[in-house]
Structure formats: C-alpha cells, structure tokens
XYZ file of C-alpha atoms in Angstrom:
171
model
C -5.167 29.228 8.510
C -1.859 31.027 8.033
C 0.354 29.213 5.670
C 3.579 27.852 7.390
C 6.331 29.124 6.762
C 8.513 26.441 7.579
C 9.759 25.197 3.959
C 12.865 24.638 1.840
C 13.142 26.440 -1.700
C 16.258 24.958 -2.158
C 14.622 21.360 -2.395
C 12.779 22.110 -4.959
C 12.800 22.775 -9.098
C 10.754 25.706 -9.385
C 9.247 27.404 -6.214
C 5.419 27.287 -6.675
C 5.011 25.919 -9.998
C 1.849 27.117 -11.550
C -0.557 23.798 -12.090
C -3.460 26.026 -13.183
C -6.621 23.444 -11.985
C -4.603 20.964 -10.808
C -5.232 20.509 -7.031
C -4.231 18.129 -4.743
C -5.755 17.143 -0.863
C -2.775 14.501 -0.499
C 0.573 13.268 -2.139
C 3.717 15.127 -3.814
C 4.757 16.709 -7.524
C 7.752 14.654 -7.339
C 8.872 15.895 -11.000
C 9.434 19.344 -9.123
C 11.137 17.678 -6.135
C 14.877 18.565 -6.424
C 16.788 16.783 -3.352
C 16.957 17.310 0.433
C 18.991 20.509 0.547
C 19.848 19.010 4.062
C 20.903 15.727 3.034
C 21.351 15.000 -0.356
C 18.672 12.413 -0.109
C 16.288 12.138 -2.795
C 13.759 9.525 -1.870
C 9.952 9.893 -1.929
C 9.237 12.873 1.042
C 7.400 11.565 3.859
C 3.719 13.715 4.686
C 3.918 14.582 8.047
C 1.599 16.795 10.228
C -1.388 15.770 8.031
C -4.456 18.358 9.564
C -7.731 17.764 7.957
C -11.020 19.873 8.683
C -14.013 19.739 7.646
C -16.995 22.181 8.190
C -20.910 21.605 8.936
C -21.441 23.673 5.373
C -18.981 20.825 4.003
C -15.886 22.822 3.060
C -12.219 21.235 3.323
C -9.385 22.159 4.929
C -6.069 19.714 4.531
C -2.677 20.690 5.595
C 0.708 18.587 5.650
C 4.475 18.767 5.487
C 6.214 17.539 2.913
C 9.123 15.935 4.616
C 12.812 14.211 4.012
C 12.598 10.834 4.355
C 16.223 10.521 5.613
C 16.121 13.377 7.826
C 12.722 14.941 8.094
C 14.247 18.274 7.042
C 10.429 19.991 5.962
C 10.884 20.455 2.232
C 7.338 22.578 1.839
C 4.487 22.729 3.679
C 1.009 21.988 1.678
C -2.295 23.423 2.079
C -5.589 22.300 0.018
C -9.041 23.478 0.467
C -12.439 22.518 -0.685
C -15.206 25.109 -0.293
C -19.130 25.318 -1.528
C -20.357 28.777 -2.355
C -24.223 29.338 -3.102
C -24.655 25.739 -3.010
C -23.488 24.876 -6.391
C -20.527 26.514 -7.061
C -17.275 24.153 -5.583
C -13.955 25.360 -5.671
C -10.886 23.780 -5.249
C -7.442 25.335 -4.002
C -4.137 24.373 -3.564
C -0.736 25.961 -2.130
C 2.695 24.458 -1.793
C 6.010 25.304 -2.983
C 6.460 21.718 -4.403
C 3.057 20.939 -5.639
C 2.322 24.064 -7.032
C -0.469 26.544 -7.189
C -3.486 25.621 -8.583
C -7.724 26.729 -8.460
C -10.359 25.278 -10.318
C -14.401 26.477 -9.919
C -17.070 23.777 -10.710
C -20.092 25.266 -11.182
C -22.623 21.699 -10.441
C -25.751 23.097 -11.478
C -24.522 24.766 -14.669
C -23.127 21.310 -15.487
C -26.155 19.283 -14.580
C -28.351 21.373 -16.844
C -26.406 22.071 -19.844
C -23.389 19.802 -19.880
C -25.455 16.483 -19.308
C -27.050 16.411 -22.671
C -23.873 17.417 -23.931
C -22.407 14.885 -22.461
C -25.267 11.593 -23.441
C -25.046 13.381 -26.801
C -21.005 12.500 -26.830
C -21.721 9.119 -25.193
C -23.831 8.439 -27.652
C -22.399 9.697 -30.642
C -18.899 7.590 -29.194
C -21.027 4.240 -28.538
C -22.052 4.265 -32.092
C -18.887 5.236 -33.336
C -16.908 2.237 -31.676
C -19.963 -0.037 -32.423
C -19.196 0.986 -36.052
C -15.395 0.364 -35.817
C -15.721 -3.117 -33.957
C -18.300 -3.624 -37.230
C -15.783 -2.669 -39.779
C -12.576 -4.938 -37.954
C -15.424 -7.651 -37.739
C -16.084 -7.888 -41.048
C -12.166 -7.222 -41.775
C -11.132 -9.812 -39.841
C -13.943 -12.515 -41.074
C -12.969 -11.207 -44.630
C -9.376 -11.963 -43.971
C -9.858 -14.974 -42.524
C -11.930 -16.471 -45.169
C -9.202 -15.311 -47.606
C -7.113 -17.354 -45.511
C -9.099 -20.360 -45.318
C -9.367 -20.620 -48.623
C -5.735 -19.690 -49.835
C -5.039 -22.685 -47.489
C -7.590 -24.798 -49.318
C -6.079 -24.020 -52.803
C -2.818 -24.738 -51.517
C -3.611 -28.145 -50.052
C -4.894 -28.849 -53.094
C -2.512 -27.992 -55.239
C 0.280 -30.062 -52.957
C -2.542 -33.272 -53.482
C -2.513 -33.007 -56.921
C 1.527 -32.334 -57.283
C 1.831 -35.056 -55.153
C -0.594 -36.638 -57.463
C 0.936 -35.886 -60.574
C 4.473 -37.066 -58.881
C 2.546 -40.952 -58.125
C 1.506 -40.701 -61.973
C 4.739 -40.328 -63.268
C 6.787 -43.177 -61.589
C 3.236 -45.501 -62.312
C-alpha cells in the first residue's frame, strides 16, 4: 500500500524519528508528540482508520491514523508490516512520522540452533548465580540475626544483674 499522505509535521518533535528495531503494529511515541497544530490540544491521539491484513503466507499489514482527540485533525498516518521470507527469516517494519522508522530481521532458525544453548548456558549460569547470592544474604541475614539475638541476651542480662546489684545495695 501507498503510504498516506494525509499527516501533520507540525504536530510532531522530530519528523520520522529514527527507532532503529523498534517497531510498532499499534499505539503512539507520545515523547515525539508535540501538540495538535490545529488545536492546541495535547491529549493522547485517538487511532482511527485501523486496517489490518493478513496473508495466507502469514505476513502483516496494519495501518492507522494517528488522530487529535479534540478535533480529529490526522497528526500522522502509521503503517507496520510483518513479513516471512524463506520461512525463517521475519522482518518487522514500521513507518510514521510520530512513531518513527524502524526494521528489525529475526532470523528463527539461526536462533534456534545457535542462540538456544547460548541462551540455557546464560540461564544457567544466572540460576546459579542468584542461587549463590540468596545463599550468601541467607547466611548474612541468619549471621546477623544471631548477633542480634544474642546482643539482646547479654543485654537482658546485664539489666538483671544491674537491677540485681541495685536490690543488693538497699538489702
């Protein structure tokens, strides 16, 4: 689909931010939303004209307005898509003037067959690390609170046997 060219850059920070992988099938990058030039209004922009398409081969097509919520003056008009190339390869688009630019390319099988073990490796290598941690603040803790138990003890103690030595001298 042709983009629309029905937008506002005067509504918004920076025309087409660069968002380098970010990519988004629905909301708004409010940070970059300026004001409606039309009305001054700056409240959350409505999504309007939301299209969505999907193919048999399972690639995404999702188009919107970003709209004034006063006025419906169209701010910018957004376009994501998903797509599937040679079955593992998924990549992700995204053009608006007030979300930004952004691709990112996911290769699945690549991932599945190296990253995986990468990744159990980290999982594990984190598990045992935190184990470790909650060990040390275990043993921490239990040492501290003994130390406190028995600082309490000795203090008891010594208030009995003040309180002692106090009842001896007026015996």
């Amino acid at each position: 689909k042709q983009k629309n060219k029905k937008m506002c850059q005067d509504c918004v920070l920076e025309v087409s931010p660069d968002r380098e992988k970010t990519c988004l099938d629905s909301g708004a990058y409010l940070i970059n939303f300026r004001d409606c030039f039309a009305c001054k209004t700056r409240e959350t922009p409505k999504i309007l004209n939301r299209e969505y398409e999907e193919t048999d081969e399972g690639d995404e097509t999702v188009e919107y307005d970003h709209c004034c919520a006063k006025c419906l003056h169209v701010i910018a008009h957004h376009s994501y898509t998903f797509e599937i190339q040679n079955g593992s390869i998924q990549i992700y688009s995204m053009d608006c003037d007030l979300c930004g630019n952004g691709e990112d390319r996911v290769d699945v099988l690549a991932f599945k067959k190296e990253g995986l073990d990468e990744i159990d490796e980290m999982n594990v290598l984190v598990t045992s690390n935190i184990q470790n941690e909650m060990h040390n603040l275990t043993a921490a803790f239990s040492s501290s609170m003994s130390s406190n138990v028995f600082l309490k003890i000795v203090e008891e103690e010594q208030k009995k046997n003040e309180s002692n030595e106090n009842d001896d001298e007026w015996n």
